[in-house]
Amino acid sequence: MSGQLMMEIGTKALELGVPLSAHFDLTWRCNERCIHCYLDHEDRGEVTTTEVKDILEQLAAAGTFFLILSGGEPVMRKDFFEIVEYARQLMFSVKVKTNGILIREREAARLRELAVEVVQISVYSHRAAVHDAITKVPGSLERTLNAVRFLRGQGLKVIIAGVMMRQNLGDHKEVQKLARELGVSFQLDPTITPKLDGDTSVLDLRIPDSALPELFRDGSLVGDADEFCAPAEVDASALEALPCSAGHTAVYISPYADVFPCVQFPLPTGNLRQQKFLEVWRDSPQMNEVRGIRLSDLHACSSCGNVASCSRCPGLAYMEGDMRGPSSADCDKSFARTGILSPRKRAALVQIAI
């Protein structure tokens, strides 16, 4: 699907209030224990097969087209392929996020038969010692890369996704090279998020700010580095823009049927064991509060020179205490990218000087 068509579809979905994309975590259980993971891996009564199918029917009726099935590790569910098959019967375009450990030739062939659009697999380093230390599973890199090969052998589109942290700092070039050799795409994210229960200890894993400028000037990661690092012009129309798609055309559903604006925005808006999806989507006060926010409503951010091009995540800002406030991680990224100090960054430097 072309970028232009996707833009037109997204614009129409926004006009009509359609949840075009849904991220559904089928489970938070996982066969890895990644050191940066923000989830609680205990099963506290996750949705049943029947409940999952009912939720999928409600999403289809609401106009959702893009469906991300994730976890935890979604393939750990014994009904995983039954769920994927049902989603495809409902005509969803399905993307699966997995660590790949449980995907062998038979599973890869089944995903091809079900015409899954793309499979995203996490790879944190080309070095087994580093990757396996992050996942806490010996041999996980080898098993994950075997899964990539099985999937590619079936002709499936595969994306290798990496999260950059202090433990694998500097490894992304080799992982990118590995992706090319395997014939798959590569994505890198330098953001570590707090745990959903509010625990911020994992933030210590974030790479130092000094490493960000080099990343943002790497054309193989960002395209035209000069264009990427140039702040967009700030005018009245820019300030009326939406902070992001969360709650507008995108939604997240947990393994316990809780509905949130986004997987990184843990603001409870309803539960599908007590309510219908459209009731939550259209009428939730929390969801409508999120929808009502424009860039001009963001105190501190609205006066920042980076506001029109910042990657600010309202979910991360919410976890820092204020969905209308700045996200410290995004302030740091914007400064590293453009060299323009945000109000938060400027205040922090003044405080250090004092």
mmCIF file of C-alpha atoms in Angstrom:
data_model
loop_
_atom_site.group_PDB
_atom_site.id
_atom_site.type_symbol
_atom_site.label_atom_id
_atom_site.label_comp_id
_atom_site.label_asym_id
_atom_site.label_seq_id
_atom_site.Cartn_x
_atom_site.Cartn_y
_atom_site.Cartn_z
ATOM 1 C CA MET A 1 0.000 0.000 0.000
ATOM 2 C CA SER A 2 1.507 3.329 -1.073
ATOM 3 C CA GLY A 3 2.350 6.084 1.386
ATOM 4 C CA GLN A 4 -0.060 8.459 -0.357
ATOM 5 C CA LEU A 5 -2.947 5.990 -0.104
ATOM 6 C CA MET A 6 -2.159 5.336 3.558
ATOM 7 C CA MET A 7 -2.223 9.075 4.225
ATOM 8 C CA GLU A 8 -5.596 9.425 2.516
ATOM 9 C CA ILE A 9 -7.040 6.475 4.444
ATOM 10 C CA GLY A 10 -5.712 7.877 7.726
ATOM 11 C CA THR A 11 -7.194 11.302 7.009
ATOM 12 C CA LYS A 12 -10.590 9.788 6.204
ATOM 13 C CA ALA A 13 -10.511 7.609 9.321
ATOM 14 C CA LEU A 14 -9.744 10.677 11.425
ATOM 15 C CA GLU A 15 -12.646 12.594 9.884
ATOM 16 C CA LEU A 16 -15.051 9.711 10.546
ATOM 17 C CA GLY A 17 -13.718 8.808 13.993
ATOM 18 C CA VAL A 18 -12.734 5.301 12.886
ATOM 19 C CA PRO A 19 -10.234 3.230 14.941
ATOM 20 C CA LEU A 20 -8.285 2.279 11.853
ATOM 21 C CA SER A 21 -5.553 0.420 13.753
ATOM 22 C CA ALA A 22 -5.798 -1.752 16.869
ATOM 23 C CA HIS A 23 -2.911 -3.188 18.880
ATOM 24 C CA PHE A 24 -4.174 -6.247 20.779
ATOM 25 C CA ASP A 25 -1.891 -7.947 23.302
ATOM 26 C CA LEU A 26 -3.216 -11.499 23.509
ATOM 27 C CA THR A 27 -1.096 -12.277 26.566
ATOM 28 C CA TRP A 28 1.570 -10.703 28.748
ATOM 29 C CA ARG A 29 3.098 -14.122 29.413
ATOM 30 C CA CYS A 30 6.449 -14.526 27.712
ATOM 31 C CA ASN A 31 9.209 -17.089 27.268
ATOM 32 C CA GLU A 32 11.803 -14.326 27.567
ATOM 33 C CA ARG A 33 12.452 -11.940 30.456
ATOM 34 C CA CYS A 34 13.885 -8.936 28.661
ATOM 35 C CA ILE A 35 15.561 -6.526 31.040
ATOM 36 C CA HIS A 36 13.801 -3.495 29.525
ATOM 37 C CA CYS A 37 10.286 -4.975 29.312
ATOM 38 C CA TYR A 38 7.478 -2.853 30.782
ATOM 39 C CA LEU A 39 4.985 -5.698 31.318
ATOM 40 C CA ASP A 40 3.893 -7.912 34.200
ATOM 41 C CA HIS A 41 4.252 -11.474 32.869
ATOM 42 C CA GLU A 42 1.813 -13.166 35.260
ATOM 43 C CA ASP A 43 -1.497 -14.440 33.861
ATOM 44 C CA ARG A 44 -4.182 -12.642 35.867
ATOM 45 C CA GLY A 45 -7.142 -13.967 33.889
ATOM 46 C CA GLU A 46 -6.466 -13.110 30.260
ATOM 47 C CA VAL A 47 -9.205 -13.064 27.648
ATOM 48 C CA THR A 48 -10.543 -16.424 26.483
ATOM 49 C CA THR A 49 -10.711 -17.543 22.864
ATOM 50 C CA THR A 50 -14.426 -16.704 22.783
ATOM 51 C CA GLU A 51 -13.796 -13.254 24.233
ATOM 52 C CA VAL A 52 -10.999 -12.568 21.743
ATOM 53 C CA LYS A 53 -13.249 -13.483 18.832
ATOM 54 C CA ASP A 54 -16.031 -11.266 20.154
ATOM 55 C CA ILE A 55 -13.616 -8.340 20.521
ATOM 56 C CA LEU A 56 -12.341 -8.900 16.971
ATOM 57 C CA GLU A 57 -15.919 -8.853 15.682
ATOM 58 C CA GLN A 58 -16.535 -5.565 17.493
ATOM 59 C CA LEU A 59 -13.358 -4.042 16.071
ATOM 60 C CA ALA A 60 -14.317 -5.129 12.545
ATOM 61 C CA ALA A 61 -17.773 -3.595 12.975
ATOM 62 C CA ALA A 62 -16.129 -0.351 14.156
ATOM 63 C CA GLY A 63 -14.084 -0.143 10.947
ATOM 64 C CA THR A 64 -10.694 -1.352 12.178
ATOM 65 C CA PHE A 65 -8.544 -2.674 9.347
ATOM 66 C CA PHE A 66 -4.979 -2.936 10.683
ATOM 67 C CA LEU A 67 -4.606 -5.426 13.534
ATOM 68 C CA ILE A 68 -1.397 -5.925 15.502
ATOM 69 C CA LEU A 69 -1.323 -9.141 17.539
ATOM 70 C CA SER A 70 1.358 -8.995 20.182
ATOM 71 C CA GLY A 71 2.270 -9.728 23.785
ATOM 72 C CA GLY A 72 4.213 -10.832 25.840
ATOM 73 C CA GLU A 73 4.748 -13.640 23.396
ATOM 74 C CA PRO A 74 1.464 -14.228 21.521
ATOM 75 C CA VAL A 75 2.553 -17.586 20.099
ATOM 76 C CA MET A 76 2.531 -18.962 23.660
ATOM 77 C CA ARG A 77 -1.260 -19.043 23.473
ATOM 78 C CA LYS A 78 -2.454 -22.456 22.329
ATOM 79 C CA ASP A 79 -5.239 -20.755 20.377
ATOM 80 C CA PHE A 80 -2.885 -18.300 18.635
ATOM 81 C CA PHE A 81 -3.325 -19.663 15.120
ATOM 82 C CA GLU A 82 -7.076 -20.060 15.653
ATOM 83 C CA ILE A 83 -7.179 -16.360 16.558
ATOM 84 C CA VAL A 84 -5.096 -15.342 13.528
ATOM 85 C CA GLU A 85 -7.333 -17.429 11.266
ATOM 86 C CA TYR A 86 -10.451 -15.775 12.676
ATOM 87 C CA ALA A 87 -8.904 -12.320 12.257
ATOM 88 C CA ARG A 88 -8.161 -13.067 8.612
ATOM 89 C CA GLN A 89 -11.726 -14.308 8.098
ATOM 90 C CA LEU A 90 -12.826 -10.890 9.317
ATOM 91 C CA MET A 91 -10.519 -9.358 6.675
ATOM 92 C CA PHE A 92 -8.056 -7.683 9.041
ATOM 93 C CA SER A 93 -4.589 -6.898 7.747
ATOM 94 C CA VAL A 94 -2.624 -8.741 10.431
ATOM 95 C CA LYS A 95 0.806 -7.916 11.799
ATOM 96 C CA VAL A 96 2.361 -10.233 14.383
ATOM 97 C CA LYS A 97 4.974 -9.110 16.902
ATOM 98 C CA THR A 98 7.000 -11.989 18.334
ATOM 99 C CA ASN A 99 10.436 -12.990 19.573
ATOM 100 C CA GLY A 100 10.282 -15.914 17.141
ATOM 101 C CA ILE A 101 11.528 -18.552 19.582
ATOM 102 C CA LEU A 102 8.447 -20.744 19.054
ATOM 103 C CA ILE A 103 8.304 -20.274 15.285
ATOM 104 C CA ARG A 104 9.700 -23.158 13.315
ATOM 105 C CA GLU A 105 9.032 -24.329 9.760
ATOM 106 C CA ARG A 106 5.493 -25.552 10.468
ATOM 107 C CA GLU A 107 4.489 -22.314 12.241
ATOM 108 C CA ALA A 108 6.061 -20.192 9.493
ATOM 109 C CA ALA A 109 4.140 -22.108 6.840
ATOM 110 C CA ARG A 110 0.888 -21.598 8.765
ATOM 111 C CA LEU A 111 1.459 -17.840 8.945
ATOM 112 C CA ARG A 112 1.970 -17.820 5.175
ATOM 113 C CA GLU A 113 -1.202 -19.842 4.631
ATOM 114 C CA LEU A 114 -3.097 -17.287 6.709
ATOM 115 C CA ALA A 115 -1.640 -14.436 4.615
ATOM 116 C CA VAL A 116 -0.245 -12.523 7.581
ATOM 117 C CA GLU A 117 0.918 -9.151 6.263
ATOM 118 C CA VAL A 118 4.131 -8.822 8.272
ATOM 119 C CA VAL A 119 5.954 -10.448 11.179
ATOM 120 C CA GLN A 120 8.063 -8.231 13.441
ATOM 121 C CA ILE A 121 10.793 -9.968 15.408
ATOM 122 C CA SER A 122 12.942 -8.460 18.159
ATOM 123 C CA VAL A 123 16.717 -8.690 17.749
ATOM 124 C CA TYR A 124 18.824 -6.690 20.197
ATOM 125 C CA SER A 125 22.337 -7.515 19.017
ATOM 126 C CA HIS A 126 24.263 -9.540 16.464
ATOM 127 C CA ARG A 127 26.267 -10.913 19.390
ATOM 128 C CA ALA A 128 24.629 -13.856 21.144
ATOM 129 C CA ALA A 129 26.206 -12.928 24.468
ATOM 130 C CA VAL A 130 24.570 -9.488 24.363
ATOM 131 C CA HIS A 131 21.189 -10.493 22.931
ATOM 132 C CA ASP A 132 20.832 -13.477 25.250
ATOM 133 C CA ALA A 133 21.812 -11.376 28.277
ATOM 134 C CA ILE A 134 19.025 -8.911 27.415
ATOM 135 C CA THR A 135 16.403 -11.643 26.932
ATOM 136 C CA LYS A 136 17.780 -13.759 29.807
ATOM 137 C CA VAL A 137 17.326 -16.863 27.627
ATOM 138 C CA PRO A 138 20.497 -18.715 26.559
ATOM 139 C CA GLY A 139 20.434 -19.538 22.858
ATOM 140 C CA SER A 140 17.613 -17.088 22.137
ATOM 141 C CA LEU A 141 19.465 -15.217 19.382
ATOM 142 C CA GLU A 142 20.104 -18.398 17.423
ATOM 143 C CA ARG A 143 16.485 -19.523 17.740
ATOM 144 C CA THR A 144 15.179 -16.073 16.814
ATOM 145 C CA LEU A 145 17.357 -15.830 13.707
ATOM 146 C CA ASN A 146 16.297 -19.331 12.678
ATOM 147 C CA ALA A 147 12.691 -18.108 12.889
ATOM 148 C CA VAL A 148 13.548 -15.196 10.594
ATOM 149 C CA ARG A 149 15.000 -17.657 8.082
ATOM 150 C CA PHE A 150 11.948 -19.933 8.292
ATOM 151 C CA LEU A 151 9.608 -16.977 7.725
ATOM 152 C CA ARG A 152 11.639 -15.615 4.822
ATOM 153 C CA GLY A 153 11.720 -19.100 3.359
ATOM 154 C CA GLN A 154 7.932 -18.927 3.227
ATOM 155 C CA GLY A 155 8.079 -15.583 1.440
ATOM 156 C CA LEU A 156 6.739 -13.603 4.372
ATOM 157 C CA LYS A 157 7.620 -9.968 4.984
ATOM 158 C CA VAL A 158 9.749 -9.736 8.123
ATOM 159 C CA ILE A 159 10.929 -6.733 10.119
ATOM 160 C CA ILE A 160 13.766 -6.974 12.612
ATOM 161 C CA ALA A 161 13.119 -4.453 15.367
ATOM 162 C CA GLY A 162 15.680 -3.424 17.946
ATOM 163 C CA VAL A 163 15.527 -1.359 21.099
ATOM 164 C CA MET A 164 18.729 0.506 21.827
ATOM 165 C CA MET A 165 19.977 0.510 25.400
ATOM 166 C CA ARG A 166 23.287 0.777 27.204
ATOM 167 C CA GLN A 167 23.861 -2.970 26.886
ATOM 168 C CA ASN A 168 23.803 -2.986 23.067
ATOM 169 C CA LEU A 169 24.998 0.535 22.328
ATOM 170 C CA GLY A 170 26.926 0.485 19.074
ATOM 171 C CA ASP A 171 25.591 -2.888 17.875
ATOM 172 C CA HIS A 172 22.888 -1.502 15.588
ATOM 173 C CA LYS A 173 25.171 -1.230 12.554
ATOM 174 C CA GLU A 174 25.923 -4.937 12.637
ATOM 175 C CA VAL A 175 22.280 -5.817 13.272
ATOM 176 C CA GLN A 176 21.347 -3.652 10.308
ATOM 177 C CA LYS A 177 23.941 -5.512 8.213
ATOM 178 C CA LEU A 178 22.523 -8.822 9.445
ATOM 179 C CA ALA A 179 19.024 -7.718 8.394
ATOM 180 C CA ARG A 180 20.266 -6.953 4.888
ATOM 181 C CA GLU A 181 21.918 -10.370 4.663
ATOM 182 C CA LEU A 182 18.648 -12.010 5.734
ATOM 183 C CA GLY A 183 16.628 -9.927 3.257
ATOM 184 C CA VAL A 184 14.460 -8.229 5.888
ATOM 185 C CA SER A 185 13.758 -4.677 7.029
ATOM 186 C CA PHE A 186 15.290 -3.118 10.130
ATOM 187 C CA GLN A 187 13.858 -0.672 12.666
ATOM 188 C CA LEU A 188 15.574 0.854 15.676
ATOM 189 C CA ASP A 189 14.025 2.593 18.673
ATOM 190 C CA PRO A 190 16.189 4.383 21.267
ATOM 191 C CA THR A 191 13.279 4.748 23.722
ATOM 192 C CA ILE A 192 12.966 2.760 26.950
ATOM 193 C CA THR A 193 9.557 3.179 28.571
ATOM 194 C CA PRO A 194 8.574 2.900 32.252
ATOM 195 C CA LYS A 195 6.786 -0.235 33.407
ATOM 196 C CA LEU A 196 2.999 -0.092 33.205
ATOM 197 C CA ASP A 197 2.818 -0.208 37.014
ATOM 198 C CA GLY A 198 4.783 3.052 37.169
ATOM 199 C CA ASP A 199 8.181 1.534 38.009
ATOM 200 C CA THR A 200 10.807 3.775 36.388
ATOM 201 C CA SER A 201 13.891 1.738 37.310
ATOM 202 C CA VAL A 202 14.191 0.450 33.721
ATOM 203 C CA LEU A 203 14.876 4.003 32.551
ATOM 204 C CA ASP A 204 18.440 3.531 33.804
ATOM 205 C CA LEU A 205 18.919 1.380 30.688
ATOM 206 C CA ARG A 206 18.446 4.354 28.344
ATOM 207 C CA ILE A 207 21.438 5.244 26.227
ATOM 208 C CA PRO A 208 23.252 8.460 27.205
ATOM 209 C CA ASP A 209 22.062 11.665 25.544
ATOM 210 C CA SER A 210 25.522 12.053 24.034
ATOM 211 C CA ALA A 211 24.883 9.022 21.799
ATOM 212 C CA LEU A 212 21.708 10.421 20.219
ATOM 213 C CA PRO A 213 23.191 12.984 17.767
ATOM 214 C CA GLU A 214 25.175 10.291 15.947
ATOM 215 C CA LEU A 215 22.032 8.169 15.539
ATOM 216 C CA PHE A 216 20.000 11.056 14.184
ATOM 217 C CA ARG A 217 22.633 11.876 11.594
ATOM 218 C CA ASP A 218 22.829 8.313 10.296
ATOM 219 C CA GLY A 219 21.208 8.380 6.867
ATOM 220 C CA SER A 220 20.698 4.611 6.879
ATOM 221 C CA LEU A 221 18.370 5.036 9.852
ATOM 222 C CA VAL A 222 16.643 8.383 9.214
ATOM 223 C CA GLY A 223 16.965 9.005 5.477
ATOM 224 C CA ASP A 224 17.983 12.588 4.677
ATOM 225 C CA ALA A 225 19.763 13.495 7.911
ATOM 226 C CA ASP A 226 19.800 17.239 7.173
ATOM 227 C CA GLU A 227 16.056 17.246 6.587
ATOM 228 C CA PHE A 228 15.386 14.991 9.573
ATOM 229 C CA CYS A 229 17.374 17.234 11.905
ATOM 230 C CA ALA A 230 15.784 20.482 10.721
ATOM 231 C CA PRO A 231 12.938 21.693 12.978
ATOM 232 C CA ALA A 232 9.623 22.257 11.208
ATOM 233 C CA GLU A 233 8.239 25.758 10.979
ATOM 234 C CA VAL A 234 5.898 26.613 13.851
ATOM 235 C CA ASP A 235 2.746 28.517 12.905
ATOM 236 C CA ALA A 236 -0.883 28.687 13.987
ATOM 237 C CA SER A 237 -1.887 25.684 11.887
ATOM 238 C CA ALA A 238 0.917 23.581 13.358
ATOM 239 C CA LEU A 239 -0.302 24.340 16.878
ATOM 240 C CA GLU A 240 -3.765 23.017 16.001
ATOM 241 C CA ALA A 241 -2.319 19.658 14.962
ATOM 242 C CA LEU A 242 -2.956 16.460 16.929
ATOM 243 C CA PRO A 243 -0.170 15.240 19.243
ATOM 244 C CA CYS A 244 -0.414 11.710 17.756
ATOM 245 C CA SER A 245 -2.891 9.098 16.517
ATOM 246 C CA ALA A 246 -3.538 7.551 19.962
ATOM 247 C CA GLY A 247 -7.259 7.621 20.661
ATOM 248 C CA HIS A 248 -7.955 9.200 17.269
ATOM 249 C CA THR A 249 -7.367 6.408 14.751
ATOM 250 C CA ALA A 250 -5.449 3.946 16.944
ATOM 251 C CA VAL A 251 -6.302 1.987 20.081
ATOM 252 C CA TYR A 252 -4.732 -0.588 22.391
ATOM 253 C CA ILE A 253 -6.422 -3.556 24.088
ATOM 254 C CA SER A 254 -4.768 -5.502 26.903
ATOM 255 C CA PRO A 255 -5.006 -9.273 27.586
ATOM 256 C CA TYR A 256 -7.602 -8.408 30.226
ATOM 257 C CA ALA A 257 -9.855 -6.511 27.792
ATOM 258 C CA ASP A 258 -8.831 -3.100 29.116
ATOM 259 C CA VAL A 259 -8.897 -0.353 26.494
ATOM 260 C CA PHE A 260 -6.234 2.366 26.329
ATOM 261 C CA PRO A 261 -5.428 5.069 23.759
ATOM 262 C CA CYS A 262 -2.097 3.352 23.004
ATOM 263 C CA VAL A 263 0.177 0.606 24.322
ATOM 264 C CA GLN A 264 2.457 3.364 25.686
ATOM 265 C CA PHE A 265 -0.450 5.398 27.072
ATOM 266 C CA PRO A 266 -1.806 3.464 30.104
ATOM 267 C CA LEU A 267 -4.814 5.734 30.701
ATOM 268 C CA PRO A 268 -7.765 3.384 31.429
ATOM 269 C CA THR A 269 -10.772 4.221 29.269
ATOM 270 C CA GLY A 270 -12.975 1.137 29.654
ATOM 271 C CA ASN A 271 -13.122 -2.646 29.752
ATOM 272 C CA LEU A 272 -14.633 -4.890 27.097
ATOM 273 C CA ARG A 273 -15.820 -7.422 29.633
ATOM 274 C CA GLN A 274 -18.266 -4.787 30.912
ATOM 275 C CA GLN A 275 -18.749 -2.561 27.849
ATOM 276 C CA LYS A 276 -18.953 -2.765 24.096
ATOM 277 C CA PHE A 277 -16.000 -1.441 22.154
ATOM 278 C CA LEU A 278 -17.889 1.378 20.400
ATOM 279 C CA GLU A 279 -19.287 2.519 23.725
ATOM 280 C CA VAL A 280 -15.752 2.937 25.040
ATOM 281 C CA TRP A 281 -14.373 4.353 21.793
ATOM 282 C CA ARG A 282 -17.097 6.982 21.353
ATOM 283 C CA ASP A 283 -18.250 7.804 24.865
ATOM 284 C CA SER A 284 -15.363 7.299 27.291
ATOM 285 C CA PRO A 285 -14.634 10.643 29.048
ATOM 286 C CA GLN A 286 -10.952 9.728 29.203
ATOM 287 C CA MET A 287 -10.761 8.891 25.495
ATOM 288 C CA ASN A 288 -12.560 12.098 24.593
ATOM 289 C CA GLU A 289 -10.239 14.094 26.832
ATOM 290 C CA VAL A 290 -7.273 12.700 24.904
ATOM 291 C CA ARG A 291 -8.990 13.561 21.613
ATOM 292 C CA GLY A 292 -9.563 17.129 22.699
ATOM 293 C CA ILE A 293 -5.864 17.943 23.139
ATOM 294 C CA ARG A 294 -4.063 19.962 20.481
ATOM 295 C CA LEU A 295 -0.416 21.010 20.391
ATOM 296 C CA SER A 296 -1.489 24.486 21.469
ATOM 297 C CA ASP A 297 -2.835 22.970 24.713
ATOM 298 C CA LEU A 298 0.549 21.595 25.747
ATOM 299 C CA HIS A 299 2.012 23.866 28.375
ATOM 300 C CA ALA A 300 5.769 24.260 27.910
ATOM 301 C CA CYS A 301 5.657 22.318 24.636
ATOM 302 C CA SER A 302 3.516 24.863 22.758
ATOM 303 C CA SER A 303 6.241 27.497 23.181
ATOM 304 C CA CYS A 304 9.075 25.176 22.139
ATOM 305 C CA GLY A 305 10.817 25.615 18.795
ATOM 306 C CA ASN A 306 10.631 21.845 18.256
ATOM 307 C CA VAL A 307 6.877 21.527 18.813
ATOM 308 C CA ALA A 308 5.974 21.010 15.132
ATOM 309 C CA SER A 309 8.504 18.231 14.556
ATOM 310 C CA CYS A 310 8.912 16.674 18.008
ATOM 311 C CA SER A 311 8.238 12.965 18.451
ATOM 312 C CA ARG A 312 6.660 13.738 21.846
ATOM 313 C CA CYS A 313 4.679 10.761 23.147
ATOM 314 C CA PRO A 314 1.627 11.793 25.211
ATOM 315 C CA GLY A 315 1.711 8.374 26.868
ATOM 316 C CA LEU A 316 5.232 8.907 28.153
ATOM 317 C CA ALA A 317 4.224 12.401 29.280
ATOM 318 C CA TYR A 318 1.241 10.852 31.095
ATOM 319 C CA MET A 319 3.530 8.382 32.864
ATOM 320 C CA GLU A 320 5.656 11.343 33.965
ATOM 321 C CA GLY A 321 2.557 12.833 35.567
ATOM 322 C CA ASP A 322 0.854 15.033 32.964
ATOM 323 C CA MET A 323 -0.456 14.084 29.519
ATOM 324 C CA ARG A 324 -0.339 17.775 28.575
ATOM 325 C CA GLY A 325 3.235 18.171 29.700
ATOM 326 C CA PRO A 326 6.570 17.320 28.107
ATOM 327 C CA SER A 327 8.072 13.866 27.752
ATOM 328 C CA SER A 328 11.640 14.100 29.005
ATOM 329 C CA ALA A 329 12.874 11.378 26.640
ATOM 330 C CA ASP A 330 11.404 13.177 23.650
ATOM 331 C CA CYS A 331 12.795 16.532 24.790
ATOM 332 C CA ASP A 332 16.237 14.927 24.855
ATOM 333 C CA LYS A 333 15.730 13.416 21.399
ATOM 334 C CA SER A 334 14.536 16.707 19.900
ATOM 335 C CA PHE A 335 17.514 18.588 21.333
ATOM 336 C CA ALA A 336 19.929 15.959 20.012
ATOM 337 C CA ARG A 337 18.249 16.126 16.621
ATOM 338 C CA THR A 338 17.960 19.907 16.127
ATOM 339 C CA GLY A 339 20.160 21.540 18.762
ATOM 340 C CA ILE A 340 17.206 23.673 19.894
ATOM 341 C CA LEU A 341 16.646 23.694 23.640
ATOM 342 C CA SER A 342 13.150 22.906 24.850
ATOM 343 C CA PRO A 343 11.762 24.869 27.821
ATOM 344 C CA ARG A 344 12.209 21.757 29.979
ATOM 345 C CA LYS A 345 15.776 21.259 28.811
ATOM 346 C CA ARG A 346 16.564 24.942 29.300
ATOM 347 C CA ALA A 347 15.137 24.887 32.835
ATOM 348 C CA ALA A 348 17.191 21.800 33.656
ATOM 349 C CA LEU A 349 20.386 23.481 32.471
ATOM 350 C CA VAL A 350 19.592 26.602 34.533
ATOM 351 C CA GLN A 351 19.033 24.430 37.588
ATOM 352 C CA ILE A 352 22.410 22.733 37.051
ATOM 353 C CA ALA A 353 24.089 26.140 36.707
ATOM 354 C CA ILE A 354 22.561 27.281 39.992
#
